[in-house]
mmCIF file of C-alpha atoms and ligand atoms in Angstrom:
data_model
loop_
_atom_site.group_PDB
_atom_site.id
_atom_site.type_symbol
_atom_site.label_atom_id
_atom_site.label_comp_id
_atom_site.label_asym_id
_atom_site.label_seq_id
_atom_site.Cartn_x
_atom_site.Cartn_y
_atom_site.Cartn_z
ATOM 1 C CA PRO S 1 -5.795 0.343 -14.650
ATOM 2 C CA GLU S 2 -8.002 1.959 -12.074
ATOM 3 C CA ALA S 3 -11.596 1.642 -13.142
ATOM 4 C CA ILE S 4 -14.142 -0.355 -15.113
ATOM 5 C CA MET S 5 -17.658 0.493 -16.210
ATOM 6 C CA VAL S 6 -20.304 -1.519 -14.371
ATOM 7 C CA SER S 7 -21.987 -2.700 -17.594
ATOM 8 C CA GLU S 8 -18.613 -3.753 -18.966
ATOM 9 C CA LEU S 9 -17.854 -5.758 -15.842
ATOM 10 C CA ALA S 10 -21.251 -7.500 -15.996
ATOM 11 C CA ASN S 11 -20.722 -8.245 -19.673
ATOM 12 C CA ARG S 12 -17.273 -9.633 -18.996
ATOM 13 C CA MET S 13 -18.619 -11.972 -16.297
ATOM 14 C CA ALA S 14 -21.681 -12.856 -18.422
ATOM 15 C CA GLU S 15 -23.897 -11.727 -15.557
ATOM 16 C CA ARG S 16 -26.984 -9.510 -15.673
ATOM 17 C CA VAL S 17 -26.063 -5.866 -15.162
ATOM 18 C CA GLY S 18 -28.983 -5.405 -12.765
ATOM 19 C CA ASP S 19 -27.582 -8.129 -10.527
ATOM 20 C CA VAL S 20 -24.205 -6.415 -10.480
ATOM 21 C CA VAL S 21 -25.769 -3.050 -9.623
ATOM 22 C CA LYS S 22 -27.758 -4.734 -6.851
ATOM 23 C CA SER S 23 -24.637 -6.379 -5.487
ATOM 24 C CA LEU S 24 -22.819 -3.055 -5.468
ATOM 25 C CA MET S 25 -25.752 -1.493 -3.650
ATOM 26 C CA GLN S 26 -25.478 -4.169 -0.964
ATOM 27 C CA MET S 27 -21.847 -3.151 -0.574
ATOM 28 C CA GLY S 28 -22.943 0.443 -0.064
ATOM 29 C CA MET S 29 -22.058 1.714 -3.538
ATOM 30 C CA MET S 30 -24.840 3.529 -5.349
ATOM 31 C CA VAL S 31 -23.844 3.395 -8.998
ATOM 32 C CA THR S 32 -25.606 3.055 -12.311
ATOM 33 C CA GLN S 33 -24.525 0.705 -15.079
ATOM 34 C CA ASN S 34 -22.761 3.502 -16.954
ATOM 35 C CA GLU S 35 -20.610 4.545 -14.038
ATOM 36 C CA THR S 36 -17.173 3.168 -13.303
ATOM 37 C CA ILE S 37 -15.941 1.427 -10.186
ATOM 38 C CA ASP S 38 -12.346 0.949 -9.089
ATOM 39 C CA ALA S 39 -10.378 -2.259 -9.572
ATOM 40 C CA ASP S 40 -10.582 -3.446 -5.972
ATOM 41 C CA THR S 41 -14.347 -3.031 -5.823
ATOM 42 C CA ALA S 42 -14.548 -4.896 -9.137
ATOM 43 C CA GLU S 43 -12.443 -7.662 -7.637
ATOM 44 C CA LEU S 44 -14.839 -8.030 -4.701
ATOM 45 C CA ILE S 45 -17.783 -8.205 -7.102
ATOM 46 C CA ILE S 46 -16.067 -10.785 -9.277
ATOM 47 C CA GLU S 47 -15.409 -12.943 -6.224
ATOM 48 C CA GLU S 48 -18.983 -12.385 -5.035
ATOM 49 C CA PHE S 49 -20.230 -13.852 -8.322
ATOM 50 C CA GLY S 50 -17.880 -16.790 -7.965
ATOM 51 C CA HIS S 51 -15.547 -15.926 -10.836
ATOM 52 C CA ASN S 52 -11.773 -15.878 -10.841
ATOM 53 C CA VAL S 53 -9.834 -12.648 -10.854
ATOM 54 C CA THR S 54 -6.856 -12.393 -13.181
ATOM 55 C CA ARG S 55 -4.536 -9.479 -12.862
ATOM 56 C CA VAL S 56 -1.428 -9.301 -14.979
ATOM 57 C CA SER S 57 1.792 -9.655 -13.070
ATOM 58 C CA ASP S 58 5.357 -10.215 -14.187
ATOM 59 C CA ALA S 59 5.019 -13.849 -13.163
ATOM 60 C CA ASP S 60 6.717 -14.681 -16.460
ATOM 61 C CA VAL S 61 10.093 -13.909 -15.030
ATOM 62 C CA GLU S 62 9.545 -15.260 -11.563
ATOM 63 C CA ASP S 63 11.344 -18.441 -12.478
ATOM 64 C CA VAL S 64 14.391 -16.377 -13.396
ATOM 65 C CA ILE S 65 14.630 -14.916 -9.911
ATOM 66 C CA LYS S 66 14.908 -17.744 -7.447
ATOM 67 C CA GLU S 67 12.340 -17.339 -4.696
ATOM 68 C CA VAL S 68 14.125 -18.668 -1.650
ATOM 69 C CA GLU S 69 11.743 -19.997 0.954
ATOM 70 C CA ASP S 70 12.896 -18.788 4.378
ATOM 71 C CA LYS S 71 13.291 -21.334 7.154
ATOM 72 C CA PRO S 72 11.112 -20.544 10.179
ATOM 73 C CA GLU S 73 14.182 -20.276 12.424
ATOM 74 C CA ASP S 74 15.646 -17.569 10.170
ATOM 75 C CA LEU S 75 12.620 -15.305 10.547
ATOM 76 C CA GLU S 76 12.678 -12.278 12.826
ATOM 77 C CA GLN S 77 10.021 -9.787 13.810
ATOM 78 C CA ARG S 78 9.726 -6.790 11.481
ATOM 79 C CA PRO S 79 7.886 -3.455 11.833
ATOM 80 C CA PRO S 80 4.405 -3.122 10.317
ATOM 81 C CA VAL S 81 3.860 -1.007 7.200
ATOM 82 C CA ILE S 82 0.855 1.280 7.465
ATOM 83 C CA THR S 83 -1.188 3.119 4.833
ATOM 84 C CA ILE S 84 -3.639 5.856 5.795
ATOM 85 C CA MET S 85 -6.830 5.956 3.742
ATOM 86 C CA GLY S 86 -10.134 7.786 3.939
ATOM 87 C CA HIS S 87 -12.402 10.386 2.369
ATOM 88 C CA VAL S 88 -10.948 13.637 1.050
ATOM 89 C CA ASP S 89 -10.529 16.313 3.738
ATOM 90 C CA HIS S 90 -11.033 13.858 6.593
ATOM 91 C CA GLY S 91 -7.444 14.535 7.668
ATOM 92 C CA LYS S 92 -5.117 11.915 6.115
ATOM 93 C CA THR S 93 -2.297 14.349 5.389
ATOM 94 C CA SER S 94 -2.749 16.151 8.709
ATOM 95 C CA LEU S 95 -2.572 12.858 10.573
ATOM 96 C CA LEU S 96 0.581 11.745 8.730
ATOM 97 C CA ASP S 97 2.186 15.118 9.494
ATOM 98 C CA ALA S 98 1.125 15.079 13.140
ATOM 99 C CA ILE S 99 2.552 11.586 13.672
ATOM 100 C CA ARG S 100 5.759 12.490 11.889
ATOM 101 C CA ASN S 101 6.252 15.712 13.827
ATOM 102 C CA ALA S 102 5.477 14.142 17.175
ATOM 103 C CA LYS S 103 7.429 10.959 16.840
ATOM 104 C CA VAL S 104 10.355 11.106 14.478
ATOM 105 C CA VAL S 105 13.586 10.742 16.392
ATOM 106 C CA ALA S 106 16.123 13.394 15.454
ATOM 107 C CA GLY S 107 18.967 11.929 13.406
ATOM 108 C CA GLU S 108 22.274 13.207 12.143
ATOM 109 C CA ALA S 109 20.596 15.533 9.677
ATOM 110 C CA GLY S 110 19.008 17.350 12.592
ATOM 111 C CA GLY S 111 15.687 15.545 12.503
ATOM 112 C CA ILE S 112 14.661 17.179 9.271
ATOM 113 C CA THR S 113 12.594 14.464 7.680
ATOM 114 C CA GLN S 114 12.965 13.980 3.979
ATOM 115 C CA HIS S 115 9.784 13.332 2.070
ATOM 116 C CA ILE S 116 10.913 10.104 0.504
ATOM 117 C CA GLY S 117 7.474 8.469 0.416
ATOM 118 C CA ALA S 118 7.675 6.690 3.742
ATOM 119 C CA TYR S 119 8.952 7.262 7.247
ATOM 120 C CA GLN S 120 9.503 5.369 10.471
ATOM 121 C CA VAL S 121 8.477 6.317 13.991
ATOM 122 C CA LYS S 122 8.995 4.788 17.411
ATOM 123 C CA THR S 123 6.122 4.536 19.875
ATOM 124 C CA ASP S 124 6.637 5.385 23.542
ATOM 125 C CA ALA S 125 6.539 1.656 24.273
ATOM 126 C CA GLY S 126 9.419 1.142 21.837
ATOM 127 C CA ALA S 127 7.702 -0.325 18.779
ATOM 128 C CA THR S 128 8.873 0.812 15.354
ATOM 129 C CA LEU S 129 6.191 1.607 12.764
ATOM 130 C CA THR S 130 6.666 2.348 9.058
ATOM 131 C CA PHE S 131 4.177 4.771 7.510
ATOM 132 C CA LEU S 132 3.699 5.138 3.786
ATOM 133 C CA ASP S 133 3.645 8.856 3.216
ATOM 134 C CA THR S 134 1.397 8.738 0.183
ATOM 135 C CA PRO S 135 -2.178 8.688 1.397
ATOM 136 C CA GLY S 136 -4.887 7.954 -1.062
ATOM 137 C CA HIS S 137 -6.326 5.047 -2.876
ATOM 138 C CA ALA S 138 -4.648 5.442 -6.231
ATOM 139 C CA ALA S 139 -1.223 4.682 -4.759
ATOM 140 C CA PHE S 140 -2.596 1.654 -2.936
ATOM 141 C CA THR S 141 -4.349 0.160 -5.957
ATOM 142 C CA SER S 142 -1.686 0.931 -8.534
ATOM 143 C CA MET S 143 0.942 -0.688 -6.300
ATOM 144 C CA ARG S 144 -1.269 -3.720 -5.877
ATOM 145 C CA SER S 145 -2.016 -4.005 -9.562
ATOM 146 C CA ARG S 146 1.733 -4.060 -10.207
ATOM 147 C CA GLY S 147 2.101 -6.983 -7.855
ATOM 148 C CA ALA S 148 3.465 -5.197 -4.820
ATOM 149 C CA GLN S 149 1.499 -5.616 -1.657
ATOM 150 C CA VAL S 150 3.370 -3.528 0.862
ATOM 151 C CA THR S 151 0.684 -2.538 3.352
ATOM 152 C CA ASP S 152 0.174 -4.600 6.503
ATOM 153 C CA ILE S 153 -2.357 -2.352 8.213
ATOM 154 C CA VAL S 154 -4.775 0.282 6.892
ATOM 155 C CA VAL S 155 -5.667 3.196 9.115
ATOM 156 C CA LEU S 156 -9.103 4.325 7.984
ATOM 157 C CA VAL S 157 -9.529 8.001 8.790
ATOM 158 C CA VAL S 158 -13.113 9.156 9.258
ATOM 159 C CA ALA S 159 -13.884 12.732 10.293
ATOM 160 C CA ALA S 160 -16.119 12.757 13.361
ATOM 161 C CA ASP S 161 -18.095 15.705 11.991
ATOM 162 C CA ASP S 162 -18.743 14.128 8.596
ATOM 163 C CA ALA S 163 -19.003 10.340 9.185
ATOM 164 C CA VAL S 164 -18.867 7.751 6.399
ATOM 165 C CA MET S 165 -18.554 9.175 2.865
ATOM 166 C CA PRO S 166 -18.092 7.568 -0.594
ATOM 167 C CA GLN S 167 -14.305 7.379 -0.436
ATOM 168 C CA THR S 168 -14.569 5.901 3.052
ATOM 169 C CA VAL S 169 -16.533 3.032 1.495
ATOM 170 C CA GLU S 170 -13.976 2.783 -1.299
ATOM 171 C CA ALA S 171 -11.164 2.542 1.249
ATOM 172 C CA ILE S 172 -13.018 -0.199 3.118
ATOM 173 C CA ASN S 173 -13.375 -2.113 -0.151
ATOM 174 C CA HIS S 174 -9.666 -1.712 -0.911
ATOM 175 C CA ALA S 175 -8.649 -2.980 2.508
ATOM 176 C CA LYS S 176 -11.043 -5.927 2.266
ATOM 177 C CA ALA S 177 -9.917 -6.864 -1.246
ATOM 178 C CA ALA S 178 -6.294 -6.762 -0.113
ATOM 179 C CA LYS S 179 -7.231 -8.660 3.061
ATOM 180 C CA VAL S 180 -5.438 -6.046 5.134
ATOM 181 C CA PRO S 181 -6.730 -5.393 8.664
ATOM 182 C CA MET S 182 -8.101 -1.950 9.449
ATOM 183 C CA ILE S 183 -7.927 0.389 12.391
ATOM 184 C CA VAL S 184 -10.443 3.230 12.450
ATOM 185 C CA ALA S 185 -9.109 6.661 13.405
ATOM 186 C CA ILE S 186 -12.088 8.858 14.218
ATOM 187 C CA ASN S 187 -10.483 12.226 13.494
ATOM 188 C CA LYS S 188 -11.375 15.865 14.245
ATOM 189 C CA ILE S 189 -12.622 14.841 17.674
ATOM 190 C CA ASP S 190 -11.764 18.397 18.803
ATOM 191 C CA LYS S 191 -14.586 19.853 16.726
ATOM 192 C CA PRO S 192 -17.778 20.883 18.517
ATOM 193 C CA ALA S 193 -19.817 19.067 15.855
ATOM 194 C CA ALA S 194 -17.909 15.819 16.369
ATOM 195 C CA ASN S 195 -20.194 12.812 16.638
ATOM 196 C CA PRO S 196 -17.996 9.724 16.907
ATOM 197 C CA ASP S 197 -20.905 7.370 17.550
ATOM 198 C CA LYS S 198 -22.428 8.317 14.194
ATOM 199 C CA VAL S 199 -19.173 7.181 12.600
ATOM 200 C CA ARG S 200 -19.395 3.879 14.465
ATOM 201 C CA THR S 201 -23.008 3.201 13.472
ATOM 202 C CA ASP S 202 -22.378 4.286 9.862
ATOM 203 C CA LEU S 203 -19.526 1.803 9.674
ATOM 204 C CA LEU S 204 -21.823 -1.028 10.779
ATOM 205 C CA GLN S 205 -23.657 -0.710 7.473
ATOM 206 C CA HIS S 206 -20.408 -1.527 5.719
ATOM 207 C CA GLU S 207 -19.648 -4.502 7.896
ATOM 208 C CA VAL S 208 -16.955 -2.732 9.828
ATOM 209 C CA ILE S 209 -17.793 -3.449 13.460
ATOM 210 C CA VAL S 210 -15.572 -1.497 15.801
ATOM 211 C CA GLU S 211 -14.660 -2.531 19.328
ATOM 212 C CA LYS S 212 -16.974 0.023 20.896
ATOM 213 C CA MET S 213 -19.827 -1.736 19.027
ATOM 214 C CA SER S 214 -18.558 -5.102 20.321
ATOM 215 C CA GLY S 215 -16.687 -5.860 17.118
ATOM 216 C CA GLU S 216 -13.045 -6.601 16.476
ATOM 217 C CA VAL S 217 -11.884 -3.539 14.584
ATOM 218 C CA GLN S 218 -9.983 -1.149 16.854
ATOM 219 C CA ASP S 219 -11.324 2.401 16.897
ATOM 220 C CA VAL S 220 -9.450 5.384 18.302
ATOM 221 C CA GLU S 221 -10.665 8.954 18.675
ATOM 222 C CA VAL S 222 -7.983 11.373 17.511
ATOM 223 C CA SER S 223 -7.322 14.960 16.572
ATOM 224 C CA ALA S 224 -4.571 15.604 14.066
ATOM 225 C CA MET S 225 -4.869 19.252 15.082
ATOM 226 C CA THR S 226 -4.434 19.001 18.872
ATOM 227 C CA GLY S 227 -2.566 15.706 18.952
ATOM 228 C CA GLN S 228 -5.212 14.111 21.157
ATOM 229 C CA GLY S 229 -5.267 10.322 20.868
ATOM 230 C CA LEU S 230 -2.193 10.049 18.629
ATOM 231 C CA ASP S 231 -0.314 7.869 21.114
ATOM 232 C CA ASP S 232 -3.382 5.660 21.523
ATOM 233 C CA LEU S 233 -3.563 5.268 17.752
ATOM 234 C CA LEU S 234 0.103 4.289 17.562
ATOM 235 C CA GLU S 235 -0.335 1.753 20.365
ATOM 236 C CA ALA S 236 -3.401 0.342 18.599
ATOM 237 C CA ILE S 237 -1.300 -0.116 15.466
ATOM 238 C CA ALA S 238 1.507 -1.764 17.457
ATOM 239 C CA LEU S 239 -1.018 -4.135 19.023
ATOM 240 C CA GLN S 240 -2.488 -5.044 15.649
ATOM 241 C CA ALA S 241 1.050 -5.660 14.370
ATOM 242 C CA GLU S 242 1.747 -8.027 17.258
ATOM 243 C CA ILE S 243 -1.358 -10.023 16.395
ATOM 244 C CA LEU S 244 -0.206 -10.275 12.775
ATOM 245 C CA GLU S 245 3.207 -11.661 13.838
ATOM 246 C CA LEU S 246 4.989 -9.967 10.943
ATOM 247 C CA LYS S 247 8.294 -11.597 10.174
ATOM 248 C CA ALA S 248 11.136 -11.456 7.683
ATOM 249 C CA ASN S 249 14.621 -12.862 7.245
ATOM 250 C CA PRO S 250 17.194 -10.060 7.448
ATOM 251 C CA ASN S 251 19.995 -12.428 6.405
ATOM 252 C CA ARG S 252 19.198 -12.965 2.745
ATOM 253 C CA ALA S 253 19.326 -11.128 -0.564
ATOM 254 C CA ALA S 254 16.943 -8.182 -0.439
ATOM 255 C CA VAL S 255 13.478 -8.018 -1.964
ATOM 256 C CA GLY S 256 11.713 -4.655 -1.941
ATOM 257 C CA ALA S 257 9.030 -2.536 -3.546
ATOM 258 C CA VAL S 258 9.349 0.877 -5.137
ATOM 259 C CA ILE S 259 7.261 3.449 -3.261
ATOM 260 C CA GLU S 260 8.144 6.295 -5.586
ATOM 261 C CA ALA S 261 10.830 7.112 -8.134
ATOM 262 C CA GLN S 262 11.989 10.064 -10.148
ATOM 263 C CA LEU S 263 14.783 11.308 -12.340
ATOM 264 C CA ASP S 264 16.762 13.722 -10.208
ATOM 265 C CA VAL S 265 18.769 16.357 -12.068
ATOM 266 C CA GLY S 266 21.804 16.064 -9.839
ATOM 267 C CA ARG S 267 21.632 12.477 -8.695
ATOM 268 C CA GLY S 268 20.173 10.618 -11.677
ATOM 269 C CA PRO S 269 17.323 8.108 -11.258
ATOM 270 C CA VAL S 270 16.354 7.805 -7.580
ATOM 271 C CA ALA S 271 13.890 5.290 -6.148
ATOM 272 C CA THR S 272 12.471 5.049 -2.661
ATOM 273 C CA VAL S 273 12.393 1.358 -1.910
ATOM 274 C CA LEU S 274 10.660 -0.316 0.968
ATOM 275 C CA VAL S 275 12.693 -3.385 1.859
ATOM 276 C CA GLN S 276 10.263 -6.260 2.378
ATOM 277 C CA ASN S 277 12.644 -9.116 3.056
ATOM 278 C CA GLY S 278 16.391 -9.459 3.440
ATOM 279 C CA THR S 279 18.838 -6.589 3.798
ATOM 280 C CA LEU S 280 19.748 -4.178 1.013
ATOM 281 C CA ARG S 281 23.368 -3.045 1.113
ATOM 282 C CA GLN S 282 25.586 -0.552 -0.602
ATOM 283 C CA GLY S 283 27.241 -2.323 -3.542
ATOM 284 C CA ASP S 284 24.364 -4.797 -4.090
ATOM 285 C CA ILE S 285 23.444 -5.549 -7.695
ATOM 286 C CA PHE S 286 19.728 -5.557 -8.395
ATOM 287 C CA VAL S 287 16.929 -5.643 -10.930
ATOM 288 C CA VAL S 288 13.852 -3.480 -10.333
ATOM 289 C CA GLY S 289 10.991 -3.728 -12.794
ATOM 290 C CA GLU S 290 12.518 -3.070 -16.210
ATOM 291 C CA GLN S 291 15.574 -1.359 -14.712
ATOM 292 C CA TYR S 292 18.726 -2.631 -13.056
ATOM 293 C CA GLY S 293 21.635 -1.160 -11.151
ATOM 294 C CA LYS S 294 24.200 -1.337 -8.392
ATOM 295 C CA VAL S 295 23.520 0.420 -5.081
ATOM 296 C CA ARG S 296 25.805 3.476 -5.072
ATOM 297 C CA ALA S 297 24.245 5.016 -1.964
ATOM 298 C CA LEU S 298 21.358 4.449 0.439
ATOM 299 C CA ILE S 299 19.688 7.400 2.174
ATOM 300 C CA ASP S 300 17.204 7.019 5.012
ATOM 301 C CA ASP S 301 14.029 8.999 5.799
ATOM 302 C CA GLN S 302 16.046 11.633 7.647
ATOM 303 C CA GLY S 303 18.522 12.276 4.891
ATOM 304 C CA ASN S 304 21.330 10.204 6.424
ATOM 305 C CA ARG S 305 23.611 8.005 4.330
ATOM 306 C CA VAL S 306 23.273 4.434 5.560
ATOM 307 C CA LYS S 307 25.214 1.288 4.666
ATOM 308 C CA GLU S 308 22.233 -1.054 4.751
ATOM 309 C CA ALA S 309 18.467 -1.279 5.161
ATOM 310 C CA GLY S 310 16.629 -4.253 6.653
ATOM 311 C CA PRO S 311 12.996 -5.428 6.512
ATOM 312 C CA SER S 312 10.292 -2.696 6.562
ATOM 313 C CA VAL S 313 12.902 0.061 6.246
ATOM 314 C CA PRO S 314 12.318 2.675 3.523
ATOM 315 C CA VAL S 315 15.427 3.999 1.768
ATOM 316 C CA GLU S 316 16.322 6.071 -1.228
ATOM 317 C CA VAL S 317 18.397 4.025 -3.638
ATOM 318 C CA LEU S 318 20.945 5.640 -5.962
ATOM 319 C CA GLY S 319 22.729 3.822 -8.757
ATOM 320 C CA LEU S 320 19.917 2.912 -11.150
ATOM 321 C CA ASN S 321 20.311 2.768 -14.927
ATOM 322 C CA GLY S 322 16.790 4.136 -15.427
ATOM 323 C CA THR S 323 13.716 5.248 -13.500
ATOM 324 C CA PRO S 324 11.468 2.410 -12.273
ATOM 325 C CA GLU S 325 7.770 2.812 -11.438
ATOM 326 C CA ALA S 326 5.948 2.803 -8.130
ATOM 327 C CA GLY S 327 5.027 -0.771 -7.329
ATOM 328 C CA ASP S 328 7.966 -2.308 -9.168
ATOM 329 C CA VAL S 329 9.639 -5.100 -7.249
ATOM 330 C CA LEU S 330 13.372 -4.965 -6.514
ATOM 331 C CA ASN S 331 15.400 -8.168 -6.348
ATOM 332 C CA VAL S 332 19.088 -8.382 -5.544
ATOM 333 C CA THR S 333 20.875 -10.671 -7.991
ATOM 334 C CA GLU S 334 24.254 -12.356 -7.914
ATOM 335 C CA THR S 335 25.691 -10.877 -11.076
ATOM 336 C CA GLU S 336 25.193 -7.765 -13.144
ATOM 337 C CA ALA S 337 24.687 -9.912 -16.241
ATOM 338 C CA GLN S 338 21.683 -11.562 -14.546
ATOM 339 C CA ALA S 339 20.188 -8.235 -13.522
ATOM 340 C CA ARG S 340 20.619 -6.812 -17.016
ATOM 341 C CA GLU S 341 19.167 -9.933 -18.625
ATOM 342 C CA ILE S 342 16.030 -9.952 -16.460
ATOM 343 C CA ALA S 343 15.505 -6.220 -16.989
ATOM 344 C CA SER S 344 15.683 -6.531 -20.770
ATOM 345 C CA TYR S 345 13.476 -9.644 -20.710
ATOM 346 C CA ARG S 346 10.833 -7.672 -18.859
ATOM 347 C CA GLU S 347 11.169 -4.706 -21.165
ATOM 348 C CA GLN S 348 10.563 -6.998 -24.142
ATOM 349 C CA ALA S 349 7.650 -8.724 -22.373
ATOM 350 C CA ALA S 350 6.060 -5.351 -21.681
ATOM 351 C CA LYS S 351 6.417 -4.386 -25.340
ATOM 352 C CA ASP S 352 4.844 -7.671 -26.431
ATOM 353 C CA LYS S 353 2.001 -7.192 -24.000
ATOM 354 C CA ARG S 354 1.276 -3.731 -25.311
ATOM 355 C CA ALA S 355 1.262 -5.119 -28.828
ATOM 356 C CA ALA S 356 -1.207 -7.826 -27.838
ATOM 357 C CA ALA S 357 -3.436 -5.440 -25.921
ATOM 358 C CA GLY S 358 -5.935 -5.436 -28.773
ATOM 359 C CA ALA S 359 -7.437 -8.608 -27.421
ATOM 360 C CA ALA S 360 -8.543 -7.792 -23.914
ATOM 361 C CA THR S 361 -8.060 -11.117 -22.258
ATOM 362 C CA THR S 362 -7.604 -9.989 -18.715
ATOM 363 C CA LEU S 363 -9.338 -7.726 -16.300
ATOM 364 C CA GLU S 364 -6.253 -5.561 -16.177
ATOM 365 C CA GLN S 365 -6.202 -4.946 -19.901
ATOM 366 C CA LEU S 366 -9.912 -4.452 -19.914
ATOM 367 C CA MET S 367 -9.583 -1.767 -17.296
ATOM 368 C CA ALA S 368 -6.778 -0.065 -19.144
ATOM 369 C CA ASN S 369 -9.108 0.161 -22.129
ATOM 370 C CA ALA S 370 -12.262 1.112 -20.240
HETATM 371 P P1 GDP B 401 -6.960 14.890 3.570
HETATM 372 O O1 GDP B 401 -7.624 15.376 2.320
HETATM 373 O O2 GDP B 401 -7.651 13.665 4.088
HETATM 374 O O3 GDP B 401 -5.488 14.693 3.446
HETATM 375 O O4 GDP B 401 -7.245 15.992 4.694
HETATM 376 P P2 GDP B 401 -6.272 17.137 5.230
HETATM 377 O O5 GDP B 401 -5.246 16.575 6.141
HETATM 378 O O6 GDP B 401 -5.799 17.941 4.089
HETATM 379 O O7 GDP B 401 -7.291 17.949 6.148
HETATM 380 C C1 GDP B 401 -8.414 18.624 5.604
HETATM 381 C C2 GDP B 401 -8.775 19.793 6.485
HETATM 382 O O8 GDP B 401 -9.160 19.359 7.770
HETATM 383 C C3 GDP B 401 -7.615 20.772 6.696
HETATM 384 O O9 GDP B 401 -8.132 22.072 6.675
HETATM 385 C C4 GDP B 401 -7.110 20.401 8.088
HETATM 386 O O10 GDP B 401 -6.534 21.496 8.734
HETATM 387 C C5 GDP B 401 -8.396 19.975 8.789
HETATM 388 N N1 GDP B 401 -8.151 18.974 9.844
HETATM 389 C C6 GDP B 401 -7.472 17.821 9.724
HETATM 390 N N2 GDP B 401 -7.469 17.170 10.898
HETATM 391 C C7 GDP B 401 -8.140 17.925 11.775
HETATM 392 C C8 GDP B 401 -8.468 17.783 13.162
HETATM 393 O O11 GDP B 401 -8.153 16.805 13.838
HETATM 394 N N3 GDP B 401 -9.230 18.776 13.732
HETATM 395 C C9 GDP B 401 -9.634 19.862 13.034
HETATM 396 N N4 GDP B 401 -10.366 20.761 13.673
HETATM 397 N N5 GDP B 401 -9.325 20.031 11.739
HETATM 398 C C10 GDP B 401 -8.588 19.099 11.107
HETATM 399 MG MG1 MG B 402 -4.265 14.978 1.754
#
């Protein structure tokens, strides 16, 4: 469910296709009626035209899992979760690697970081930050379309020698649709052709006004290659996190989101879960998407076995009955019977939904068919 044709979207909203194309143009997207746009851009357009957005979620079973409202006094500060987005080749992977190499504290496994889909670093000032290790927009949107919003802050990477490009605009649209604050990392500042002010003025056209242009979006000049500005970027993220006042209750049954999952030959189904609230512990019984299980082992981003994982901590979870999907939500339940029941309910609901997909009644289904 990633894209929809512009004409199809207009048709679905009962709006003139020309008006939709014009609206997209005002957002900086030059597309014709026969081209497709991604789901988040579509969502912005739908809102722009004053319509309601419906995305399918597994709300059907929400009443089965009791959503406990946390009392304000039970809430504690939690680390921010950061996703890096930007145009291809602007340096997303390089930046993630540079931050990881510079800042990961060596653990028992000798500081060899596992690629489990996310990792944590500590800034010099002592703040902990959680980075999602899967750059790119597909991960962001597919997680969101499955109901998991895990990102607190988007770092928008823009190469100083290339300025704003189509996927930069797409990333801006994703962040805006998700209402996630952005920090602009103006990368490749080491290059002779670097022109950071061009990046800043380009961004103005997309309503991203950085601090240097008297706006409120933090901008930091960095080089993933030389390491210049990395600490400044991390401090900018920590500052943004402070403003957001991110909180969770570590003393409750865990809720998390699957970052990635696979069937491991030796270990069986393995999921990397980002704990979003509560604390996940060895021995906990849980349901995750259409799967369930009992935590046999938890492994952190450095390959260490851990007994528990609190809010904003990514961990590999072993002990699943099957392989869940990225974006699936994990809930700890009281009994195994409950977990099994919810999992099979969801499996049936998914089957029913597929059977009913002939009638495209939602944007989600429409996009799947487009
Ligand atoms: P991605 O597609 O956004 O993940 O970009 P990559 O991280 O793969 O980087 C694309 C290219 O740019 C690679 O050849 C990197 O070595 C290079 N690159 C990334 N960051 C920098 C930087 O800060 N300075 C310079 N000079 N090159 C960089
Ligand atoms: Mg990359």
